[in-house]
PDB file of C-alpha atoms in Angstrom:
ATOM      1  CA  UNK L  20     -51.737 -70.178  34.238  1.00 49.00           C
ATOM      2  CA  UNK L  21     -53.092 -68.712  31.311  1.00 48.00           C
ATOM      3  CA  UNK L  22     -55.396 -69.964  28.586  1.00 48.00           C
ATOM      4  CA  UNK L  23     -53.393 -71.927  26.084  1.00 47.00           C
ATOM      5  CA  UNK L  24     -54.181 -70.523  22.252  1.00 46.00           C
ATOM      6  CA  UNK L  25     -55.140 -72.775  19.590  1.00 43.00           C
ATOM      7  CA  UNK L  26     -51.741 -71.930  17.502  1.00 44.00           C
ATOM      8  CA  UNK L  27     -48.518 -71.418  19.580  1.00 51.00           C
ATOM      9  CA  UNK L  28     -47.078 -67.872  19.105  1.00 89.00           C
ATOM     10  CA  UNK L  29     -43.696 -67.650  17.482  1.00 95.00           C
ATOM     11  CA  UNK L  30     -40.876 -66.659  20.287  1.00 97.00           C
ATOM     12  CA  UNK L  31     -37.859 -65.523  18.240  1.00 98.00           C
ATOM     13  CA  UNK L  32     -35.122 -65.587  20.221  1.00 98.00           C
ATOM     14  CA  UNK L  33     -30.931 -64.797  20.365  1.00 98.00           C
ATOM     15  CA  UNK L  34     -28.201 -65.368  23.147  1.00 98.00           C
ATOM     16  CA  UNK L  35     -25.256 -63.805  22.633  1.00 95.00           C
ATOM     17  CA  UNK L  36     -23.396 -65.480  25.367  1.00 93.00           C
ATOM     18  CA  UNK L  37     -23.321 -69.272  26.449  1.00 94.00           C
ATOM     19  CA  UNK L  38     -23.120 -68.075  30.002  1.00 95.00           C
ATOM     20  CA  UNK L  39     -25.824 -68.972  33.211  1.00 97.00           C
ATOM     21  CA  UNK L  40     -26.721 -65.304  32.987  1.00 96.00           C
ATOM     22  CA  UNK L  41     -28.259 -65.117  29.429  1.00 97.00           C
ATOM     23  CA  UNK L  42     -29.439 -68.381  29.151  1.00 97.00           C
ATOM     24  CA  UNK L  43     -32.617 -68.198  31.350  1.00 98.00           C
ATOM     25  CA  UNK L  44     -34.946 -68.782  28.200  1.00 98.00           C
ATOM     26  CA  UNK L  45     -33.218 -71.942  27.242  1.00 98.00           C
ATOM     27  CA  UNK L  46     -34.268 -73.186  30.852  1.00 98.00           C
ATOM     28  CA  UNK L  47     -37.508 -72.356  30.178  1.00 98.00           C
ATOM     29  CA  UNK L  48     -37.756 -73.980  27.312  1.00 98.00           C
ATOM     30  CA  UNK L  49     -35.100 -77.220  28.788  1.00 98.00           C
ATOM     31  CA  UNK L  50     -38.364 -77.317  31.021  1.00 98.00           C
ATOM     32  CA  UNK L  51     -41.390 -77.010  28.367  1.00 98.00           C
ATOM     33  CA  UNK L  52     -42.289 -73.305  30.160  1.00 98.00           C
ATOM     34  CA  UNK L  53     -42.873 -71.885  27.232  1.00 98.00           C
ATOM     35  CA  UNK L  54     -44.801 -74.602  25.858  1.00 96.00           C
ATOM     36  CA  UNK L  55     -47.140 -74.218  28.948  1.00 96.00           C
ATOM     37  CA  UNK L  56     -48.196 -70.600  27.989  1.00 95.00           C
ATOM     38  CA  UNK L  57     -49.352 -71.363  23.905  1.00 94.00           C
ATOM     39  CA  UNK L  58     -45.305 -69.681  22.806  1.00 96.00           C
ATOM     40  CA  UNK L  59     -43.716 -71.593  19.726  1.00 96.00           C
ATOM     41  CA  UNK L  60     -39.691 -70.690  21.168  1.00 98.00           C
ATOM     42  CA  UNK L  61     -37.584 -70.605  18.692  1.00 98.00           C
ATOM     43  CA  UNK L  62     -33.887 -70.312  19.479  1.00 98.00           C
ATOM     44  CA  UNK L  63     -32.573 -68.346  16.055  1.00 98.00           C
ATOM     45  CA  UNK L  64     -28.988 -67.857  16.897  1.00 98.00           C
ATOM     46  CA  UNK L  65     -26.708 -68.630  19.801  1.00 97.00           C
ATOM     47  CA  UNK L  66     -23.320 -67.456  21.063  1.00 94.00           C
ATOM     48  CA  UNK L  67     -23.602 -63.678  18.623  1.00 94.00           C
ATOM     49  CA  UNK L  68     -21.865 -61.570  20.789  1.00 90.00           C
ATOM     50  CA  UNK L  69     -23.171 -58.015  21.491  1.00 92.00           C
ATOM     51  CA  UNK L  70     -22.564 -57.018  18.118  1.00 91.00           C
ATOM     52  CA  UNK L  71     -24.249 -59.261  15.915  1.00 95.00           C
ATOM     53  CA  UNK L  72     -26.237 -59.468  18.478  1.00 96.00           C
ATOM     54  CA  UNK L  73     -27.982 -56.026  18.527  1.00 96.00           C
ATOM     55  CA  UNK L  74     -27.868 -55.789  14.536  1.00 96.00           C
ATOM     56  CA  UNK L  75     -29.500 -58.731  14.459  1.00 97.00           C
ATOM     57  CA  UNK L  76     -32.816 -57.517  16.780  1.00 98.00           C
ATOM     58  CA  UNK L  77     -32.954 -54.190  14.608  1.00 96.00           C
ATOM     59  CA  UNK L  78     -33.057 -56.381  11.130  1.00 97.00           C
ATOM     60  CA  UNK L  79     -35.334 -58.428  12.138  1.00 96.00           C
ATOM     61  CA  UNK L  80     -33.616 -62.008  12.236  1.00 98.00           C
ATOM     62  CA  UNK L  81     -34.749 -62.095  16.269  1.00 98.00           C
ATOM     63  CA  UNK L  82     -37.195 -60.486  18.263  1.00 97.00           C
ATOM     64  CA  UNK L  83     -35.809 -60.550  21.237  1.00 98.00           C
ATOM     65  CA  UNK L  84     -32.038 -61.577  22.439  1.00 98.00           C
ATOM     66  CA  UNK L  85     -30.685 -62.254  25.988  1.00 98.00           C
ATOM     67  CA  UNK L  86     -27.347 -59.745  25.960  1.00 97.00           C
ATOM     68  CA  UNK L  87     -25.949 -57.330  28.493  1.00 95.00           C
ATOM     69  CA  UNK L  88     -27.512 -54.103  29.084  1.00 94.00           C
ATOM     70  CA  UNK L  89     -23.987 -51.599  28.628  1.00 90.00           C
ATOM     71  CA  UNK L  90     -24.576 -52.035  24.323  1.00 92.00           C
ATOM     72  CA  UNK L  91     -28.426 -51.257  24.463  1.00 97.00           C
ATOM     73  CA  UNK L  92     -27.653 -47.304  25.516  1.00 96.00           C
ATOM     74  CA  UNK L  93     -25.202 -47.057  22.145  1.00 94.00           C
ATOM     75  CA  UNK L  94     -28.098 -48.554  20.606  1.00 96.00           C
ATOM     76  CA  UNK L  95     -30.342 -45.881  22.048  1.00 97.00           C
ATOM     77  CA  UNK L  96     -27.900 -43.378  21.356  1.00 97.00           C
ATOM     78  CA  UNK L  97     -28.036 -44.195  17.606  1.00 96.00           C
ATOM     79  CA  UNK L  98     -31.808 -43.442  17.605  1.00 97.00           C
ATOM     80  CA  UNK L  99     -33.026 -46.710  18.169  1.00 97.00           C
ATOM     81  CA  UNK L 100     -35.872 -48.020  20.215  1.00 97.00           C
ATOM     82  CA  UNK L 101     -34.370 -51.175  22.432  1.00 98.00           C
ATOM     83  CA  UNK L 102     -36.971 -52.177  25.126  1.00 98.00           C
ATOM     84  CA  UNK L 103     -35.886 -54.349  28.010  1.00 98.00           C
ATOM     85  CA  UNK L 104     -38.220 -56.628  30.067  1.00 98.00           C
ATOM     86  CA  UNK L 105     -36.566 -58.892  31.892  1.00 98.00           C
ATOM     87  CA  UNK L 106     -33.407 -58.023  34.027  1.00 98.00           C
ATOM     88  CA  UNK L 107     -32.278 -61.303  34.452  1.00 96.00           C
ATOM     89  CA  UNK L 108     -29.256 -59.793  36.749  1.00 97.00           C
ATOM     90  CA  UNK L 109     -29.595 -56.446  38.418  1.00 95.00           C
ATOM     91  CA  UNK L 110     -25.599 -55.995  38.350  1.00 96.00           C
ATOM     92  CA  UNK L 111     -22.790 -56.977  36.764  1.00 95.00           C
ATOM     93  CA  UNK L 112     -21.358 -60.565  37.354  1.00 95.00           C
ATOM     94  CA  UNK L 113     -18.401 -60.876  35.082  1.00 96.00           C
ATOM     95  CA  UNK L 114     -14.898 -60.730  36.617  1.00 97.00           C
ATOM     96  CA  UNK L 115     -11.629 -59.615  35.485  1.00 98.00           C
ATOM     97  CA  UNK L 116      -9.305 -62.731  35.435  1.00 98.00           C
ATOM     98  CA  UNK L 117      -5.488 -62.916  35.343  1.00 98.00           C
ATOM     99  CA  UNK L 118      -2.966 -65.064  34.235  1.00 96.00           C
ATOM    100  CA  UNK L 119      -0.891 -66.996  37.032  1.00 93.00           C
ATOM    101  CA  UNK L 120       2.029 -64.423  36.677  1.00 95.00           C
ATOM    102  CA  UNK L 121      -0.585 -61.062  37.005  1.00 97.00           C
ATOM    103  CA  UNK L 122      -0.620 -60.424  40.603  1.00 95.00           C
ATOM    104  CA  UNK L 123      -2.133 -57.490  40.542  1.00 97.00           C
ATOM    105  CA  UNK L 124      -4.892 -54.918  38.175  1.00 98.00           C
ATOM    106  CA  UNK L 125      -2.141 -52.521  37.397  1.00 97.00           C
ATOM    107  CA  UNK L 126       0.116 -55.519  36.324  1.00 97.00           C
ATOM    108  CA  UNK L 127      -2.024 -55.574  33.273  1.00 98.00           C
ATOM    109  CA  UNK L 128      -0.466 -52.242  32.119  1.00 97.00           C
ATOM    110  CA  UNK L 129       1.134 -52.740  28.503  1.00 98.00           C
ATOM    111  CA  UNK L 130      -1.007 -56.419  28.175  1.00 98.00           C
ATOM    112  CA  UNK L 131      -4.198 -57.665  26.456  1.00 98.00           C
ATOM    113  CA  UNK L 132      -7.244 -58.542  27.779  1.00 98.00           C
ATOM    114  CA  UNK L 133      -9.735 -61.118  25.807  1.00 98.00           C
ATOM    115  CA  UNK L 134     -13.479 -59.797  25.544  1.00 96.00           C
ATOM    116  CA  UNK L 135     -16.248 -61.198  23.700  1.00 94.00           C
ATOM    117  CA  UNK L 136     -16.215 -58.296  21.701  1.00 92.00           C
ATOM    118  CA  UNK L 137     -15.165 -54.416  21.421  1.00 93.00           C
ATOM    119  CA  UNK L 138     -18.552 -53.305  21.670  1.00 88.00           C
ATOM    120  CA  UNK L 139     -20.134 -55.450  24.436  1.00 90.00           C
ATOM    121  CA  UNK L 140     -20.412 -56.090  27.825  1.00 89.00           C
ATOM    122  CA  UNK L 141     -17.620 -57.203  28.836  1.00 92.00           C
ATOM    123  CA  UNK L 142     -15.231 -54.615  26.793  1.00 93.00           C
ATOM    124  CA  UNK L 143     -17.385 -51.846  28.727  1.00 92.00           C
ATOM    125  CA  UNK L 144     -16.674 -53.734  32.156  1.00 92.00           C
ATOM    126  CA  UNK L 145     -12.780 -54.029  30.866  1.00 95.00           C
ATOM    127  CA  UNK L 146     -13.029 -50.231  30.804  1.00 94.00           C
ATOM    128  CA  UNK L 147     -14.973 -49.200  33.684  1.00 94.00           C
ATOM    129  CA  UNK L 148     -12.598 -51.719  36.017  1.00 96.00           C
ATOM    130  CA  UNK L 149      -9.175 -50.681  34.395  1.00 97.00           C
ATOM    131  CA  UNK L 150      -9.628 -46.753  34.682  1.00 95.00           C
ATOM    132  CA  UNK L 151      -9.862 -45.829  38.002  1.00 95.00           C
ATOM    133  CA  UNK L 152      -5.594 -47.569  38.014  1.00 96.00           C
ATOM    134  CA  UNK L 153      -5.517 -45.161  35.251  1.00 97.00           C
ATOM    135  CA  UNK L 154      -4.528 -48.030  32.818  1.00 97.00           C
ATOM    136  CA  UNK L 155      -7.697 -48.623  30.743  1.00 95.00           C
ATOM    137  CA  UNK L 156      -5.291 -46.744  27.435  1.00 95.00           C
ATOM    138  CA  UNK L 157      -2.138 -49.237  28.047  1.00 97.00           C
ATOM    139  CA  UNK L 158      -4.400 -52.535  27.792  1.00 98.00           C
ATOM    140  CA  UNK L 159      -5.286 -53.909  24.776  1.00 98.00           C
ATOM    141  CA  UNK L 160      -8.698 -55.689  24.179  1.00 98.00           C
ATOM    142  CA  UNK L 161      -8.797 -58.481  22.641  1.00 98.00           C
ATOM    143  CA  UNK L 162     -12.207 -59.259  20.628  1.00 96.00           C
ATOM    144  CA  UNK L 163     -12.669 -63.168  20.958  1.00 96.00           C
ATOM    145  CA  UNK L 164     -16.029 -63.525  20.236  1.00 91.00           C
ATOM    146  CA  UNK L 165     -16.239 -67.264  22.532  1.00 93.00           C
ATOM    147  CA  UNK L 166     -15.324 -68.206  26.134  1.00 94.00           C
ATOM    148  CA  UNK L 167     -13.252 -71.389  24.023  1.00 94.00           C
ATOM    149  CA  UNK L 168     -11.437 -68.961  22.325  1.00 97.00           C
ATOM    150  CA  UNK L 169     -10.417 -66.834  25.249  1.00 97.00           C
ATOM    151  CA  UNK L 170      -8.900 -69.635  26.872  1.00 97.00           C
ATOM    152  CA  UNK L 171      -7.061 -70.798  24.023  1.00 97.00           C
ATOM    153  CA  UNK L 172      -5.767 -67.581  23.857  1.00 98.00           C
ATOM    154  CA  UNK L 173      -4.491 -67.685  27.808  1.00 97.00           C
ATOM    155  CA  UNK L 174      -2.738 -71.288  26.769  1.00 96.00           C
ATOM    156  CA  UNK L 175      -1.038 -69.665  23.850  1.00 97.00           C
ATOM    157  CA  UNK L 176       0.011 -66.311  25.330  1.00 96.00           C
ATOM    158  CA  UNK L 177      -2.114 -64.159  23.463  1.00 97.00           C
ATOM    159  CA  UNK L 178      -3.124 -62.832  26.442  1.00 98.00           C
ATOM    160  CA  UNK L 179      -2.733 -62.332  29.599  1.00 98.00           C
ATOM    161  CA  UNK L 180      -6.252 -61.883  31.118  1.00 98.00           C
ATOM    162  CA  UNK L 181      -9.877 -61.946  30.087  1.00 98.00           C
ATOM    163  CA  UNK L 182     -13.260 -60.717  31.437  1.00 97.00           C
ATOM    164  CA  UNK L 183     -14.987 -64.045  32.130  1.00 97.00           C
ATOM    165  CA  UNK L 184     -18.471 -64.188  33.052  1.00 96.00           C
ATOM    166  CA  UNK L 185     -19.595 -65.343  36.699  1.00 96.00           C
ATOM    167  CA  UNK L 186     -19.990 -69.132  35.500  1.00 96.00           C
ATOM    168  CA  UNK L 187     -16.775 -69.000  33.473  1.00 96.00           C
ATOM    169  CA  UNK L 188     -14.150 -67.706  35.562  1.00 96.00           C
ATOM    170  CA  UNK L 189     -14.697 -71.314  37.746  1.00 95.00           C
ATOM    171  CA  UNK L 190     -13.031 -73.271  34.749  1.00 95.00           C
ATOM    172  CA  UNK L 191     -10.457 -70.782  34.192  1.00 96.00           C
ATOM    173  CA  UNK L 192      -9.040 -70.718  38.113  1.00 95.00           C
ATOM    174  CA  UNK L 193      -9.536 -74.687  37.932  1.00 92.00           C
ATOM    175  CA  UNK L 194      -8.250 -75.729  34.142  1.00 93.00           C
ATOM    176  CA  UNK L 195      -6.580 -72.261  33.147  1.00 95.00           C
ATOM    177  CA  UNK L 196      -4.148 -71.405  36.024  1.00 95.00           C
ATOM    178  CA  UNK L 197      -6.470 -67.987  36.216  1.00 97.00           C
ATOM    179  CA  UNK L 198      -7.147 -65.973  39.499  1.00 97.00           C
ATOM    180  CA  UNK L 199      -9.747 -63.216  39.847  1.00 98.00           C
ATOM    181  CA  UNK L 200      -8.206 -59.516  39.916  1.00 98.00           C
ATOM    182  CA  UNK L 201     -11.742 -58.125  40.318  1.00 98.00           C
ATOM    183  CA  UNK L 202     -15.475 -58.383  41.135  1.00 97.00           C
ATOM    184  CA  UNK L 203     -16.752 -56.144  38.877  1.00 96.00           C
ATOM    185  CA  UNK L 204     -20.109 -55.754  39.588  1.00 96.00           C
ATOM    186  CA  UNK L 205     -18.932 -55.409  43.416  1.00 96.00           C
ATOM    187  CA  UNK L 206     -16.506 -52.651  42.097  1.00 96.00           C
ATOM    188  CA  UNK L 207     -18.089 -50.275  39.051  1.00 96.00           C
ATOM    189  CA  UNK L 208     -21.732 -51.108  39.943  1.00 96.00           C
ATOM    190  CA  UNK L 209     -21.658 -51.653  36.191  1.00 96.00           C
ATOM    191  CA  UNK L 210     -25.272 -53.256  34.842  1.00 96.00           C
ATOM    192  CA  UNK L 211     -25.892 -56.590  34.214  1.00 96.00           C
ATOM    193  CA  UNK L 212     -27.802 -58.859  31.680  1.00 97.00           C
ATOM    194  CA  UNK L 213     -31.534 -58.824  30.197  1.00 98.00           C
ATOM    195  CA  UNK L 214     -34.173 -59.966  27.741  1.00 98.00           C
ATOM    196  CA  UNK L 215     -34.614 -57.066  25.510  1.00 98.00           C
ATOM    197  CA  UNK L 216     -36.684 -56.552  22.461  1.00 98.00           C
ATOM    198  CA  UNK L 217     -37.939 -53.274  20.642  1.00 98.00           C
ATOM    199  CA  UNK L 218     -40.787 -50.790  21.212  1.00 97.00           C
ATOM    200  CA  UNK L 219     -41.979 -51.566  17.583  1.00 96.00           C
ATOM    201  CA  UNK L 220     -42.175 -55.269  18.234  1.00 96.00           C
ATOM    202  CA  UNK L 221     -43.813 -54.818  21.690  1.00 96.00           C
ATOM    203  CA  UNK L 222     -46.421 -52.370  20.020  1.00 96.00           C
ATOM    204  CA  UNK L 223     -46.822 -55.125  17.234  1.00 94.00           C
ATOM    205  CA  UNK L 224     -47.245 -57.944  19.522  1.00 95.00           C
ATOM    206  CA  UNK L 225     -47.663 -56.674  23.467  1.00 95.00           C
ATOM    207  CA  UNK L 226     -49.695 -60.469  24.350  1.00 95.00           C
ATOM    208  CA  UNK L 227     -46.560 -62.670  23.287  1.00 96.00           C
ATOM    209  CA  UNK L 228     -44.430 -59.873  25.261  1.00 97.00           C
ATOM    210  CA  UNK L 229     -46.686 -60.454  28.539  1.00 97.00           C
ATOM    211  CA  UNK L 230     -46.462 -64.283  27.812  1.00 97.00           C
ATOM    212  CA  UNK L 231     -42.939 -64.051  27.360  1.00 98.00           C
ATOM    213  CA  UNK L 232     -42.471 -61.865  30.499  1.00 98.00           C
ATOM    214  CA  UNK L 233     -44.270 -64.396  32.251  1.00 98.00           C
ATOM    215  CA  UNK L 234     -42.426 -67.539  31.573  1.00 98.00           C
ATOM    216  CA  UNK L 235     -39.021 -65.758  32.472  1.00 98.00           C
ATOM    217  CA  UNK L 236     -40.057 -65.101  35.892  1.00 98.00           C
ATOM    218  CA  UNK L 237     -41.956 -69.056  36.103  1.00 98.00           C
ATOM    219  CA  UNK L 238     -38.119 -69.939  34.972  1.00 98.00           C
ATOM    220  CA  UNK L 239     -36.424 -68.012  37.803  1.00 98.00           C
ATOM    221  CA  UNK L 240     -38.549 -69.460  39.772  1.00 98.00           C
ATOM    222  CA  UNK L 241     -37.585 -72.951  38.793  1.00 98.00           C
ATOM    223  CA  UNK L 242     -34.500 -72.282  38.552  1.00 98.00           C
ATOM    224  CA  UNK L 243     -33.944 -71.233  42.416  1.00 98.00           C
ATOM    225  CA  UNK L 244     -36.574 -74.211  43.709  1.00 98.00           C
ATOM    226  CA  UNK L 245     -35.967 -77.315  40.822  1.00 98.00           C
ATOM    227  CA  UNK L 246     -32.356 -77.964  41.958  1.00 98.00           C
ATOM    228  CA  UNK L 247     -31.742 -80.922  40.140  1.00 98.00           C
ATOM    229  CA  UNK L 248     -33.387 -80.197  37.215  1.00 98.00           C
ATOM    230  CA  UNK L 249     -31.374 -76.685  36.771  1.00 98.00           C
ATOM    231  CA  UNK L 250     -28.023 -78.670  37.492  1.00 98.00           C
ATOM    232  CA  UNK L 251     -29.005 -80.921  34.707  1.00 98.00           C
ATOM    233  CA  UNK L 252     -29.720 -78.024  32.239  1.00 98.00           C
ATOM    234  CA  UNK L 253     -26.297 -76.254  33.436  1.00 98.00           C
ATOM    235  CA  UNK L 254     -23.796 -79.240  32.992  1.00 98.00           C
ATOM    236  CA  UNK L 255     -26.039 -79.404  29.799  1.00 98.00           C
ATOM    237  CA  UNK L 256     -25.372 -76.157  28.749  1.00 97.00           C
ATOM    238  CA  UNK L 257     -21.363 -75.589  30.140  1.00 96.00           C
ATOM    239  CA  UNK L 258     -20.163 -79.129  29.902  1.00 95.00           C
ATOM    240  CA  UNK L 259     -18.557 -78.739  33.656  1.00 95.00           C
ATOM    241  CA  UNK L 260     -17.749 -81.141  35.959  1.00 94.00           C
ATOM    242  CA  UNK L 261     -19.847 -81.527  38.439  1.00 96.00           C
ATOM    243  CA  UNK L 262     -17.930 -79.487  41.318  1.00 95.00           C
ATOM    244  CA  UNK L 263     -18.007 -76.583  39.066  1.00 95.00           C
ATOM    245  CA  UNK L 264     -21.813 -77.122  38.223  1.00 97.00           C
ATOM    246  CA  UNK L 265     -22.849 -77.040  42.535  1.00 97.00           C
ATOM    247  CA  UNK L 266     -20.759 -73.858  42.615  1.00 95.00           C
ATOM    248  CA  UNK L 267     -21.927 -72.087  39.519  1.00 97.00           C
ATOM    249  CA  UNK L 268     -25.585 -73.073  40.455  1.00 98.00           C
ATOM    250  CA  UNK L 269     -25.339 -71.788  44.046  1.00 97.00           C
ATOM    251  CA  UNK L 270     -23.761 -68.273  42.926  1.00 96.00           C
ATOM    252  CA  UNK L 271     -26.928 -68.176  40.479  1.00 97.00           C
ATOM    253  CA  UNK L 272     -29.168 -69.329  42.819  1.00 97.00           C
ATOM    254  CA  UNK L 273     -28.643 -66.167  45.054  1.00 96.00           C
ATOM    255  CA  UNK L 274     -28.013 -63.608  41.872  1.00 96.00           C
ATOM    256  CA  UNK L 275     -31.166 -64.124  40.025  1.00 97.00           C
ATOM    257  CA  UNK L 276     -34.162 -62.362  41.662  1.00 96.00           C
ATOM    258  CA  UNK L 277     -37.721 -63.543  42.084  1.00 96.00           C
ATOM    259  CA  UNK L 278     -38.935 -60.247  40.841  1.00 97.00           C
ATOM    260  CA  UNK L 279     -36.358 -59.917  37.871  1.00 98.00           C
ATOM    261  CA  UNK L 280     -36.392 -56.214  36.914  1.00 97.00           C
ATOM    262  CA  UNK L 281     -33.446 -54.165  35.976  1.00 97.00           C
ATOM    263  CA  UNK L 282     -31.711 -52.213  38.273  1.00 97.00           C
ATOM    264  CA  UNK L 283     -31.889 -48.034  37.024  1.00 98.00           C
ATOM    265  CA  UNK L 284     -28.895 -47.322  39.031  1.00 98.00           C
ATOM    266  CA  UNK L 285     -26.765 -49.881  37.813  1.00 97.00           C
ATOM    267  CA  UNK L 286     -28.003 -48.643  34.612  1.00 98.00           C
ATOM    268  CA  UNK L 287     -27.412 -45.456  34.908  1.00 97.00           C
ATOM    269  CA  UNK L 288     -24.398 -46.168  35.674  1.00 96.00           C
ATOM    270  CA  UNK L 289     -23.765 -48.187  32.569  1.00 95.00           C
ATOM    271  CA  UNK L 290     -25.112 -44.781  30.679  1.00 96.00           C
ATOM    272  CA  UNK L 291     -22.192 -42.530  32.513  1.00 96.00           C
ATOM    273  CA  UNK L 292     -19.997 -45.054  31.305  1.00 93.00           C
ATOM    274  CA  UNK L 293     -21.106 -44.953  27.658  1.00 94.00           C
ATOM    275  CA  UNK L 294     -21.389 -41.124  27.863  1.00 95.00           C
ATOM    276  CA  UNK L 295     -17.412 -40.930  28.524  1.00 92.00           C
ATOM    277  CA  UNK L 296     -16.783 -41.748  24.811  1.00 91.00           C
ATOM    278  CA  UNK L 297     -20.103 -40.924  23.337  1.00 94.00           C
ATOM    279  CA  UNK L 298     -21.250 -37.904  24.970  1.00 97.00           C
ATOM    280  CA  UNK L 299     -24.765 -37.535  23.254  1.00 96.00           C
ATOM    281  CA  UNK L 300     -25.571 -40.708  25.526  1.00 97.00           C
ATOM    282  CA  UNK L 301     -25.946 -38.739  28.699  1.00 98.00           C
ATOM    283  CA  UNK L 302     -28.867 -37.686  27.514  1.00 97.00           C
ATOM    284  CA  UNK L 303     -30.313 -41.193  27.751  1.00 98.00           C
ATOM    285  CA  UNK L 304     -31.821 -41.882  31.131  1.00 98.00           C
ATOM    286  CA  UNK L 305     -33.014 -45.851  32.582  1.00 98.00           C
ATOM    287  CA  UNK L 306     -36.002 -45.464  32.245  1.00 97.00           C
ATOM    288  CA  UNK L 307     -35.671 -44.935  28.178  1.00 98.00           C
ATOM    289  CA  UNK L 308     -34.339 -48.159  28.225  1.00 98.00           C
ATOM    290  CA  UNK L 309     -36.892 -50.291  30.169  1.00 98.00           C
ATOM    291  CA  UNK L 310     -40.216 -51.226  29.447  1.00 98.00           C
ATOM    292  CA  UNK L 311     -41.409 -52.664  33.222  1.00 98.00           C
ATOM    293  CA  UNK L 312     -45.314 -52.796  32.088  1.00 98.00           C
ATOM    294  CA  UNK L 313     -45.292 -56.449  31.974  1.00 98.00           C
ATOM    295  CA  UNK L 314     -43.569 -56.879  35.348  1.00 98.00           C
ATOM    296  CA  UNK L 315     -45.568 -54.449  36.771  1.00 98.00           C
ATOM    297  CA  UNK L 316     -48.869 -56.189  36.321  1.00 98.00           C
ATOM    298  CA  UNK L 317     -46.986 -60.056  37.654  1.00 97.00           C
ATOM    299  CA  UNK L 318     -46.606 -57.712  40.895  1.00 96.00           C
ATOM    300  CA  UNK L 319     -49.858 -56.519  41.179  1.00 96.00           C
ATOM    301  CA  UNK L 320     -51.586 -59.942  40.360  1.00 95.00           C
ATOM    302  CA  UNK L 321     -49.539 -61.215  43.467  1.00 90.00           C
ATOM    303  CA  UNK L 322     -50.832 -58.685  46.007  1.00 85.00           C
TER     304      UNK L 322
END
């Protein structure tokens, strides 16, 4: 463990979903990880969404934010410097969800779909899952900015199916009548989440950006060997019963890796998917995106 500093250095942080996969550093803080390695965690805004979310890293309200990886390469493709460090999932894990009456994907034709928002993750997975049934321009997404909202929307008819994160879509087949149409991490290879910051704030700070590194692999850690302590911090954090805690901690359990890095060709193919509506983004490639300096020296220390 590393030398504790005198003052604690501040750790601005953002989620934009309340979801298992972007809520890794509220673990490690749940579990006074960050504590342990001199960091001052701050948790500055919860629940933004991918919008607010990435306009509030580039003004400076947050320093880092735990979002999905598909809005970083529009970032990057606006001239901006987005860094990530942490891959907290190498693929995808939302799924597209249906209403009891959608049998099928191309059911969906002439529907709506709730998202978190237009310009996120899961709008990008709505896409990348509903064109190959060439139906991605005869669904409408719905931005809903909340998992509440989504499935107040399914009661009330709004819509009739919703890309719901790994944790989420439990609840909805239980409470919500919903059934999954699609894996789609397991279909489009689409990327998943990650801690990202900026070059400029890396550059301005690289020791809190090890530290931080290195708590978010100590919390992965804990997460796949402190069982009861991680259910606690999930029925915390979800408000499940506790069924639906055991299942969403054992599907975590195996999708977070020891090692968390991104995946580049999940990435990658996040970028192509980008690139079919902005096509100055194919320029981009993964490793633009990824900053693995940090992870790279946690993997050398442990040879």
């Amino acid at each position: 463990m590393e030398k504790k500093t005198s003052l604690p250095t501040q750790f601005r942080l953002a989620v934009a979903q309340r979801s298992t996969a972007e809520c890794l550093g509220l673990f490690a803080d749940a579990l006074g990880l960050f504590r342990d390695r001199g960091i001052d965690f701050q948790l500055v805004a919860f629940e933004t969404a991918a919008e607010r979310g990435v306009q509030g890293l580039l003004s400076g309200e947050w320093d880092y934010i735990e979002i999905g990886i598909t809005p970083l390469v529009r970032l990057r493709a606006d001239g901006h410097d987005p860094a990530i460090v942490v891959g907290t999932t190498p693929v995808n894990t939302n799924f597209l969800m249906g209403r009891r009456d959608i049998g099928k994907i191309a059911d969906l034709a002439g529907r709506r779909i709730g998202c978190l928002s237009l310009g996120g993750q899961t709008a990008a997975a709505a896409r990348a899952v509903l064109s190959p049934h060439g139906i991605a321009d005869a669904v409408k997404l719905v931005p809903l900015l909340t998992y509440s909202k989504i499935f107040d929307s399914i009661a009330s008819g709004e819509i009739e199916g919703a890309i719901l994160a790994g944790d989420i879509r439990f609840p909805g087949e239980v409470h919500h009548g919903m059934h999954v149409l699609a894996d789609i991490g397991a279909v489009t290879g689409m990327p998943g989440t990650c801690v990202v910051t900026t070059r400029r704030e890396i550059e301005r700070n690289p020791g809190l950006a090890r530290r931080v590194v290195r708590t978010y692999v100590d919390a992965v850690q804990a997460f796949k060997t402190r069982h009861e302590a991680a259910k606690s911090f999930l029925a915390d954090l979800l408000r499940f019963d506790a069924d639906t805690i055991e299942r969403v901690y054992t599907h975590y359990r195996s999708v977070f890796q020891l090692m968390p890095r991104p995946s580049l060709p999940n990435i990658q193919i996040g970028i192509d998917e980008v690139a079919r509506e902005r096509p100055e983004a194919a320029r981009i490639t993964p490793g633009d995106l990824v900053e693995p300096r940090f992870l790279d020296e946690i993997e050398r220390a442990a040879r």
